[in-house]
Amino acid sequence: MIFEKPPSLILLLCQHPAHTQGAAMEKSYVSVFLLLVAISCVLAKDVGKKDTKETNTKPKLPQTLSRGWGDQLIWTQTYEEALFRAKNSNKPLMIIHHLDDCPHSQALKKVFAEHKEIQKLAEKFILLNLVYETTDKNLAPDGQYVPRILFIDPSLTVRADITGRYSNRLYAYEPSDISLLYSNMQKALKLLKTEL
Amino acid sequence: MIFEKPPSLILLLCQHPAHTQGAAMEKSYVSVFLLLVAISCVLAKDVGKKDTKETNTKPKLPQTLSRGWGDQLIWTQTYEEALFRAKNSNKPLMIIHHLDDCPHSQALKKVFAEHKEIQKLAEKFILLNLVYETTDKNLAPDGQYVPRILFIDPSLTVRADITGRYSNRLYAYEPSDISLLYSNMQKALKLLKTEL
């Protein structure tokens, strides 16, 4: 009864969504800076891994499900729970993939948590924030980068049509895209009409 | 991009582990009582489901990952995270499947949380408590009942050899089995030697 499930976290990319786009290519110094940021993300992650291996660093208690994305909101624990609740409550599901040591995730979290209208609108969703990827490939239509936000209809259909600004990372958002994220949340609330 | 993932929660059984065994069959009044308990579990769950559909009952904040199984312990959020951490830290993984509205789960939780030696020993594990089942069939070798405790070696092998007292529900524990659970935890800490 042996099973192998290679953890997919090591494949995760924490990068500025636009850093491989044409505009950024022109501004090479920006690219270099962002490349350094991306590398430092990877380094930070490696160091973090070694830490957990060698020492017993304890997180601050209590551990919450919100992880700072909105402490007053109700968060589901797992993908399975989130799917179940979305279907049963007929609410759309919003899944935020992020990493604690990714500065882009952290920056987006800050504006997300401080944006009153978003926090209010988020109450109408089943919410899940994940640091570890699921094995469901439907949640990574164009790769396993972070931050990455996907909406799923209560019919359990991934809303591939609800995207951000970046053609190379369709479901990425920067802090400056927070208004787009807000309107995307409004879009997600208009449920798909599925034929029965 | 439509996918269907039928929630497996409805298949869950919250029952006295011994209620279909020979001993219990003789004491039919016990069986009837336990059957009633089992039915009331199911009813309670159905009512709970309707509640979440119709009203917006909010849980007490903050939502913690421990759910009362040991607030001072470090709990992982998801199965994916737990597997990753078990492999990387070379610690065994302990997965507790339970339900909030199952009296057997609640009773076991109480003794588990109050048992100082167990709480101390639990620090040596990667810990996960789940209300919603994963899709991994390896976690339900003999069915999806609760409470159900499984140990997984850092080599990601389910320890099918670490069982409780009940032949019909191998991974179930009653509050009176807490010493057996403690010695099973000790057994799980003796890691399997896998050949590389």
Tab-separated table of C-alpha atoms in Angstrom:
chain	number	residue	atom	x	y	z
A	1	MET	CA	0.000	0.000	0.000
A	2	ILE	CA	2.666	2.426	-1.042
A	3	PHE	CA	1.800	5.579	-2.901
A	4	GLU	CA	3.942	8.350	-4.197
A	5	LYS	CA	2.645	11.859	-4.587
A	6	PRO	CA	5.467	14.181	-5.524
A	7	PRO	CA	4.877	17.527	-3.844
A	8	SER	CA	4.303	20.119	-6.501
A	9	LEU	CA	5.409	23.099	-4.446
A	10	ILE	CA	8.927	23.095	-5.824
A	11	LEU	CA	7.509	23.881	-9.254
A	12	LEU	CA	5.862	27.048	-8.008
A	13	LEU	CA	7.003	30.346	-9.396
A	14	CYS	CA	6.763	33.568	-7.516
A	15	GLN	CA	7.337	36.195	-10.147
A	16	HIS	CA	6.188	39.566	-11.265
A	17	PRO	CA	3.412	38.583	-13.691
A	18	ALA	CA	4.670	40.858	-16.457
A	19	HIS	CA	8.348	40.135	-16.222
A	20	THR	CA	8.538	38.078	-19.395
A	21	GLN	CA	6.331	40.429	-21.377
A	22	GLY	CA	7.553	42.728	-24.144
A	23	ALA	CA	7.220	45.938	-22.167
A	24	ALA	CA	9.337	44.610	-19.376
A	25	MET	CA	11.888	43.210	-21.800
A	26	GLU	CA	12.601	46.742	-23.017
A	27	LYS	CA	13.267	47.971	-19.550
A	28	SER	CA	16.046	45.538	-18.966
A	29	TYR	CA	17.020	46.963	-15.608
A	30	VAL	CA	13.500	46.242	-14.407
A	31	SER	CA	13.828	42.694	-15.688
A	32	VAL	CA	17.116	42.231	-13.893
A	33	PHE	CA	15.624	43.558	-10.711
A	34	LEU	CA	12.612	41.308	-11.014
A	35	LEU	CA	14.789	38.361	-11.870
A	36	LEU	CA	16.683	39.034	-8.680
A	37	VAL	CA	13.386	39.200	-6.802
A	38	ALA	CA	12.341	35.912	-8.368
A	39	ILE	CA	15.678	34.322	-7.486
A	40	SER	CA	15.450	35.650	-3.966
A	41	CYS	CA	11.988	34.090	-3.735
A	42	VAL	CA	13.472	30.745	-4.623
A	43	LEU	CA	16.389	31.227	-2.250
A	44	ALA	CA	14.087	32.300	0.536
A	45	LYS	CA	12.030	29.174	-0.045
A	46	ASP	CA	15.060	26.920	0.042
A	47	VAL	CA	16.276	28.497	3.255
A	48	GLY	CA	12.805	28.103	4.678
A	49	LYS	CA	12.831	24.418	3.797
A	50	LYS	CA	16.173	23.850	5.441
A	51	ASP	CA	14.938	25.637	8.529
A	52	THR	CA	11.975	23.352	8.906
A	53	LYS	CA	14.261	20.397	8.403
A	54	GLU	CA	16.931	21.311	10.876
A	55	THR	CA	15.251	23.366	13.538
A	56	ASN	CA	11.803	23.379	14.986
A	57	THR	CA	10.632	26.910	14.231
A	58	LYS	CA	7.129	27.280	15.553
A	59	PRO	CA	4.613	29.587	13.907
A	60	LYS	CA	2.762	32.085	15.980
A	61	LEU	CA	-0.320	30.550	17.534
A	62	PRO	CA	-3.174	30.280	16.878
A	63	GLN	CA	-2.834	29.260	13.253
A	64	THR	CA	-5.752	30.739	11.355
A	65	LEU	CA	-7.292	29.764	8.079
A	66	SER	CA	-7.382	33.349	6.813
A	67	ARG	CA	-3.568	33.746	6.914
A	68	GLY	CA	-4.112	37.501	6.792
A	69	TRP	CA	-6.327	37.606	3.683
A	70	GLY	CA	-9.307	38.711	5.774
A	71	ASP	CA	-9.530	37.614	9.383
A	72	GLN	CA	-13.239	38.413	9.601
A	73	LEU	CA	-14.143	36.236	6.641
A	74	ILE	CA	-15.018	32.545	6.742
A	75	TRP	CA	-12.333	30.432	5.076
A	76	THR	CA	-12.576	26.780	4.132
A	77	GLN	CA	-9.719	24.465	5.066
A	78	THR	CA	-9.359	22.197	2.058
A	79	TYR	CA	-10.255	22.058	-1.627
A	80	GLU	CA	-12.645	19.181	-0.954
A	81	GLU	CA	-14.482	21.230	1.669
A	82	ALA	CA	-14.566	24.257	-0.627
A	83	LEU	CA	-16.072	22.285	-3.537
A	84	PHE	CA	-18.669	20.751	-1.259
A	85	ARG	CA	-19.695	24.102	0.184
A	86	ALA	CA	-19.769	25.868	-3.171
A	87	LYS	CA	-22.083	23.245	-4.609
A	88	ASN	CA	-24.316	23.131	-1.559
A	89	SER	CA	-24.569	26.854	-0.928
A	90	ASN	CA	-24.769	27.805	-4.614
A	91	LYS	CA	-22.013	30.342	-4.055
A	92	PRO	CA	-18.997	30.749	-6.311
A	93	LEU	CA	-15.651	29.604	-4.959
A	94	MET	CA	-12.630	31.908	-4.943
A	95	ILE	CA	-9.249	30.190	-4.599
A	96	ILE	CA	-6.150	32.249	-3.843
A	97	HIS	CA	-2.829	30.482	-4.366
A	98	HIS	CA	-0.005	32.264	-2.580
A	99	LEU	CA	3.273	31.788	-0.714
A	100	ASP	CA	4.330	33.285	2.580
A	101	ASP	CA	7.787	34.130	1.326
A	102	CYS	CA	6.726	35.598	-2.011
A	103	PRO	CA	6.744	39.429	-1.921
A	104	HIS	CA	4.161	39.627	-4.752
A	105	SER	CA	1.770	37.426	-2.783
A	106	GLN	CA	2.365	39.490	0.342
A	107	ALA	CA	1.784	42.785	-1.465
A	108	LEU	CA	-1.461	41.533	-3.002
A	109	LYS	CA	-2.612	40.185	0.363
A	110	LYS	CA	-2.100	43.575	1.968
A	111	VAL	CA	-4.291	45.474	-0.517
A	112	PHE	CA	-6.832	42.619	-0.558
A	113	ALA	CA	-7.189	42.637	3.228
A	114	GLU	CA	-7.382	46.443	3.421
A	115	HIS	CA	-9.875	46.860	0.564
A	116	LYS	CA	-13.208	47.270	2.345
A	117	GLU	CA	-15.402	46.679	-0.710
A	118	ILE	CA	-13.507	43.502	-1.576
A	119	GLN	CA	-13.732	42.220	1.981
A	120	LYS	CA	-17.476	42.910	1.924
A	121	LEU	CA	-17.978	41.268	-1.465
A	122	ALA	CA	-15.861	38.267	-0.396
A	123	GLU	CA	-18.623	37.324	2.057
A	124	LYS	CA	-20.665	36.186	-0.934
A	125	PHE	CA	-18.031	33.610	-1.873
A	126	ILE	CA	-16.811	30.308	-0.549
A	127	LEU	CA	-13.185	31.216	0.182
A	128	LEU	CA	-10.008	29.173	0.132
A	129	ASN	CA	-6.412	30.305	0.300
A	130	LEU	CA	-3.759	27.704	-0.435
A	131	VAL	CA	0.001	27.630	0.030
A	132	TYR	CA	0.289	24.050	-1.237
A	133	GLU	CA	-1.052	23.166	-4.665
A	134	THR	CA	-3.777	20.581	-5.065
A	135	THR	CA	-3.360	17.740	-7.551
A	136	ASP	CA	-6.290	19.065	-9.618
A	137	LYS	CA	-4.871	20.304	-12.909
A	138	ASN	CA	-8.008	22.359	-13.490
A	139	LEU	CA	-6.657	24.781	-10.893
A	140	ALA	CA	-3.534	25.463	-12.955
A	141	PRO	CA	-4.831	26.164	-16.479
A	142	ASP	CA	-1.605	28.003	-17.383
A	143	GLY	CA	0.805	26.861	-14.689
A	144	GLN	CA	1.374	26.811	-10.958
A	145	TYR	CA	2.574	30.353	-10.285
A	146	VAL	CA	1.686	32.586	-7.356
A	147	PRO	CA	-0.168	34.748	-6.641
A	148	ARG	CA	-2.927	33.145	-8.728
A	149	ILE	CA	-6.655	33.603	-8.226
A	150	LEU	CA	-9.268	31.324	-9.751
A	151	PHE	CA	-13.035	31.401	-9.579
A	152	ILE	CA	-15.151	28.256	-9.679
A	153	ASP	CA	-18.862	28.268	-10.320
A	154	PRO	CA	-21.191	26.337	-7.962
A	155	SER	CA	-21.641	23.969	-10.926
A	156	LEU	CA	-17.934	23.177	-10.272
A	157	THR	CA	-16.802	24.763	-13.517
A	158	VAL	CA	-13.526	26.670	-13.465
A	159	ARG	CA	-14.202	30.187	-14.749
A	160	ALA	CA	-11.394	30.288	-17.287
A	161	ASP	CA	-12.994	33.463	-18.631
A	162	ILE	CA	-12.245	35.486	-15.494
A	163	THR	CA	-8.667	36.625	-15.901
A	164	GLY	CA	-6.266	39.385	-14.963
A	165	ARG	CA	-4.094	41.592	-17.172
A	166	TYR	CA	-1.167	39.365	-18.033
A	167	SER	CA	-1.280	37.161	-21.092
A	168	ASN	CA	1.542	34.943	-19.849
A	169	ARG	CA	-0.051	34.435	-16.421
A	170	LEU	CA	-3.763	34.782	-16.914
A	171	TYR	CA	-4.799	34.444	-13.280
A	172	ALA	CA	-2.142	36.638	-11.689
A	173	TYR	CA	-2.882	39.986	-10.083
A	174	GLU	CA	-0.610	42.748	-8.894
A	175	PRO	CA	-1.588	45.152	-6.114
A	176	SER	CA	-2.330	47.792	-8.771
A	177	ASP	CA	-4.887	45.399	-10.311
A	178	ILE	CA	-7.072	45.393	-7.236
A	179	SER	CA	-9.958	47.188	-9.011
A	180	LEU	CA	-9.867	44.598	-11.777
A	181	LEU	CA	-9.968	41.878	-9.153
A	182	TYR	CA	-12.994	43.562	-7.586
A	183	SER	CA	-14.850	43.665	-10.910
A	184	ASN	CA	-13.836	40.061	-11.578
A	185	MET	CA	-15.376	39.098	-8.249
A	186	GLN	CA	-18.596	40.830	-9.343
A	187	LYS	CA	-18.412	38.901	-12.613
A	188	ALA	CA	-17.975	35.618	-10.757
A	189	LEU	CA	-21.119	36.307	-8.752
A	190	LYS	CA	-23.142	36.212	-11.956
A	191	LEU	CA	-23.410	32.467	-11.985
A	192	LEU	CA	-23.176	30.375	-15.102
A	193	LYS	CA	-26.473	28.960	-16.269
A	194	THR	CA	-25.779	25.286	-16.632
A	195	GLU	CA	-28.162	23.104	-18.567
A	196	LEU	CA	-29.472	20.208	-16.553
B	1	MET	CA	-13.150	22.771	-18.633
B	2	ILE	CA	-15.849	21.221	-16.531
B	3	PHE	CA	-15.040	18.750	-13.863
B	4	GLU	CA	-17.203	16.863	-11.453
B	5	LYS	CA	-15.979	15.755	-8.086
B	6	PRO	CA	-18.826	14.333	-6.060
B	7	PRO	CA	-18.308	15.270	-2.418
B	8	SER	CA	-17.697	12.151	-0.443
B	9	LEU	CA	-18.926	13.514	2.878
B	10	ILE	CA	-22.375	12.040	2.531
B	11	LEU	CA	-20.879	8.577	2.593
B	12	LEU	CA	-19.299	9.171	5.966
B	13	LEU	CA	-20.469	7.109	8.867
B	14	CYS	CA	-20.313	8.262	12.417
B	15	GLN	CA	-20.886	5.119	14.395
B	16	HIS	CA	-19.763	3.319	17.459
B	17	PRO	CA	-16.916	1.200	16.051
B	18	ALA	CA	-18.196	-1.997	17.621
B	19	HIS	CA	-21.860	-1.701	16.790
B	20	THR	CA	-21.878	-4.373	14.094
B	21	GLN	CA	-19.684	-6.769	16.006
B	22	GLY	CA	-20.833	-10.015	17.584
B	23	ALA	CA	-20.647	-8.789	21.152
B	24	ALA	CA	-22.850	-5.849	20.388
B	25	MET	CA	-25.274	-7.979	18.408
B	26	GLU	CA	-26.034	-9.984	21.555
B	27	LYS	CA	-26.847	-6.906	23.520
B	28	SER	CA	-29.549	-5.840	21.150
B	29	TYR	CA	-30.696	-2.926	23.255
B	30	VAL	CA	-27.193	-1.508	22.949
B	31	SER	CA	-27.378	-1.946	19.202
B	32	VAL	CA	-30.706	-0.170	19.031
B	33	PHE	CA	-29.353	2.680	21.117
B	34	LEU	CA	-26.263	2.962	18.961
B	35	LEU	CA	-28.316	2.757	15.820
B	36	LEU	CA	-30.305	5.689	17.124
B	37	VAL	CA	-27.069	7.544	17.806
B	38	ALA	CA	-25.904	6.790	14.293
B	39	ILE	CA	-29.202	7.948	12.850
B	40	SER	CA	-29.102	11.100	14.925
B	41	CYS	CA	-25.602	11.763	13.578
B	42	VAL	CA	-26.974	11.572	10.069
B	43	LEU	CA	-29.968	13.724	10.942
B	44	ALA	CA	-27.774	16.277	12.650
B	45	LYS	CA	-25.619	16.431	9.545
B	46	ASP	CA	-28.606	16.913	7.288
B	47	VAL	CA	-29.949	19.705	9.454
B	48	GLY	CA	-26.484	21.236	9.458
B	49	LYS	CA	-26.396	21.158	5.684
B	50	LYS	CA	-29.766	22.835	5.388
B	51	ASP	CA	-28.661	25.491	7.861
B	52	THR	CA	-25.653	26.430	5.792
B	53	LYS	CA	-27.884	26.577	2.765
B	54	GLU	CA	-30.601	28.730	4.163
B	55	THR	CA	-28.975	30.913	6.772
B	56	ASN	CA	-25.575	32.407	7.151
B	57	THR	CA	-24.439	30.943	10.456
B	58	LYS	CA	-20.964	32.208	11.195
B	59	PRO	CA	-18.465	30.151	13.158
B	60	LYS	CA	-16.660	31.672	16.072
B	61	LEU	CA	-13.581	33.563	14.978
B	62	PRO	CA	-10.724	32.955	14.599
B	63	GLN	CA	-11.013	29.617	12.847
B	64	THR	CA	-8.072	27.504	13.936
B	65	LEU	CA	-6.477	24.524	12.307
B	66	SER	CA	-6.431	22.526	15.549
B	67	ARG	CA	-10.248	22.487	15.877
B	68	GLY	CA	-9.767	21.576	19.525
B	69	TRP	CA	-7.500	18.545	19.009
B	70	GLY	CA	-4.572	20.401	20.605
B	71	ASP	CA	-4.401	24.162	20.313
B	72	GLN	CA	-0.710	24.263	21.203
B	73	LEU	CA	0.275	21.840	18.458
B	74	ILE	CA	1.219	22.740	14.900
B	75	TRP	CA	-1.398	21.514	12.416
B	76	THR	CA	-1.091	21.384	8.659
B	77	GLN	CA	-3.924	22.736	6.548
B	78	THR	CA	-4.203	20.276	3.678
B	79	TYR	CA	-3.238	16.724	2.765
B	80	GLU	CA	-0.814	18.026	0.139
B	81	GLU	CA	0.935	20.180	2.734
B	82	ALA	CA	1.025	17.301	5.211
B	83	LEU	CA	2.611	14.895	2.697
B	84	PHE	CA	5.189	17.486	1.725
B	85	ARG	CA	6.139	18.212	5.327
B	86	ALA	CA	6.249	14.547	6.344
B	87	LYS	CA	8.619	13.738	3.517
B	88	ASN	CA	10.809	16.765	4.085
B	89	SER	CA	11.001	16.588	7.862
B	90	ASN	CA	11.240	12.786	8.022
B	91	LYS	CA	8.431	12.763	10.569
B	92	PRO	CA	5.444	10.412	10.415
B	93	LEU	CA	2.085	11.945	9.519
B	94	MET	CA	-0.963	11.431	11.715
B	95	ILE	CA	-4.323	12.076	10.057
B	96	ILE	CA	-7.463	12.326	12.164
B	97	HIS	CA	-10.741	12.147	10.264
B	98	HIS	CA	-13.619	13.469	12.349
B	99	LEU	CA	-16.912	15.345	12.215
B	100	ASP	CA	-18.053	18.245	14.347
B	101	ASP	CA	-21.505	16.773	14.848
B	102	CYS	CA	-20.416	13.203	15.594
B	103	PRO	CA	-20.487	12.479	19.344
B	104	HIS	CA	-17.874	9.705	18.979
B	105	SER	CA	-15.480	12.133	17.317
B	106	GLN	CA	-16.165	14.738	19.968
B	107	ALA	CA	-15.602	12.290	22.820
B	108	LEU	CA	-12.312	11.087	21.339
B	109	LYS	CA	-11.201	14.678	20.755
B	110	LYS	CA	-11.807	15.528	24.399
B	111	VAL	CA	-9.601	12.740	25.756
B	112	PHE	CA	-7.010	13.334	23.028
B	113	ALA	CA	-6.708	17.028	23.859
B	114	GLU	CA	-6.587	16.406	27.612
B	115	HIS	CA	-4.047	13.574	27.469
B	116	LYS	CA	-0.737	15.279	28.308
B	117	GLU	CA	1.512	12.452	27.113
B	118	ILE	CA	-0.332	12.245	23.795
B	119	GLN	CA	-0.132	15.982	23.323
B	120	LYS	CA	3.587	15.856	24.033
B	121	LEU	CA	4.170	12.892	21.723
B	122	ALA	CA	2.092	14.546	18.978
B	123	GLU	CA	4.825	17.187	18.620
B	124	LYS	CA	6.925	14.534	16.924
B	125	PHE	CA	4.357	14.142	14.141
B	126	ILE	CA	3.175	16.111	11.176
B	127	LEU	CA	-0.467	16.582	12.136
B	128	LEU	CA	-3.625	16.933	10.087
B	129	ASN	CA	-7.226	16.796	11.160
B	130	LEU	CA	-9.837	16.603	8.412
B	131	VAL	CA	-13.591	17.006	8.368
B	132	TYR	CA	-13.820	16.517	4.605
B	133	GLU	CA	-12.399	13.386	3.029
B	134	THR	CA	-9.632	13.596	0.461
B	135	THR	CA	-9.952	11.765	-2.859
B	136	ASP	CA	-7.012	9.503	-1.954
B	137	LYS	CA	-8.392	6.002	-1.457
B	138	ASN	CA	-5.273	5.040	0.500
B	139	LEU	CA	-6.724	7.046	3.374
B	140	ALA	CA	-9.815	4.848	3.544
B	141	PRO	CA	-8.472	1.271	3.511
B	142	ASP	CA	-11.704	-0.049	5.041
B	143	GLY	CA	-14.141	2.775	4.456
B	144	GLN	CA	-14.777	6.427	5.199
B	145	TYR	CA	-16.039	6.312	8.771
B	146	VAL	CA	-15.237	8.726	11.600
B	147	PRO	CA	-13.439	8.965	13.913
B	148	ARG	CA	-10.615	7.334	11.945
B	149	ILE	CA	-6.897	7.770	12.569
B	150	LEU	CA	-4.229	6.809	10.073
B	151	PHE	CA	-0.467	7.016	10.250
B	152	ILE	CA	1.705	7.619	7.201
B	153	ASP	CA	5.424	7.031	7.144
B	154	PRO	CA	7.758	9.770	5.804
B	155	SER	CA	8.300	7.389	2.871
B	156	LEU	CA	4.596	8.141	2.159
B	157	THR	CA	3.496	4.634	2.995
B	158	VAL	CA	0.170	4.215	4.802
B	159	ARG	CA	0.820	2.241	7.982
B	160	ALA	CA	-1.949	-0.302	7.489
B	161	ASP	CA	-0.378	-2.274	10.335
B	162	ILE	CA	-1.211	0.335	12.964
B	163	THR	CA	-4.803	-0.349	13.917
B	164	GLY	CA	-7.252	-0.075	16.785
B	165	ARG	CA	-9.429	-2.709	18.438
B	166	TYR	CA	-12.287	-3.134	16.008
B	167	SER	CA	-12.063	-5.653	13.203
B	168	ASN	CA	-14.882	-4.012	11.248
B	169	ARG	CA	-13.358	-0.515	11.510
B	170	LEU	CA	-9.647	-1.012	11.815
B	171	TYR	CA	-8.678	2.611	12.273
B	172	ALA	CA	-11.406	3.657	14.705
B	173	TYR	CA	-10.749	4.519	18.342
B	174	GLU	CA	-13.080	5.063	21.242
B	175	PRO	CA	-12.192	7.288	24.202
B	176	SER	CA	-11.445	4.133	26.216
B	177	ASP	CA	-8.828	3.176	23.602
B	178	ILE	CA	-6.688	6.222	24.300
B	179	SER	CA	-3.805	4.144	25.727
B	180	LEU	CA	-3.803	1.994	22.612
B	181	LEU	CA	-3.707	5.143	20.516
B	182	TYR	CA	-0.740	6.352	22.559
B	183	SER	CA	1.177	3.125	21.994
B	184	ASN	CA	0.236	3.212	18.299
B	185	MET	CA	1.732	6.691	18.101
B	186	GLN	CA	4.936	5.297	19.615
B	187	LYS	CA	4.855	2.509	17.041
B	188	ALA	CA	4.432	5.011	14.211
B	189	LEU	CA	7.536	6.867	15.377
B	190	LYS	CA	9.606	3.791	14.639
B	191	LEU	CA	9.953	4.578	10.976
B	192	LEU	CA	9.820	1.979	8.261
B	193	LYS	CA	13.146	1.252	6.692
B	194	THR	CA	12.567	1.670	3.006
B	195	GLU	CA	15.058	0.348	0.516
B	196	LEU	CA	16.351	2.987	-1.823
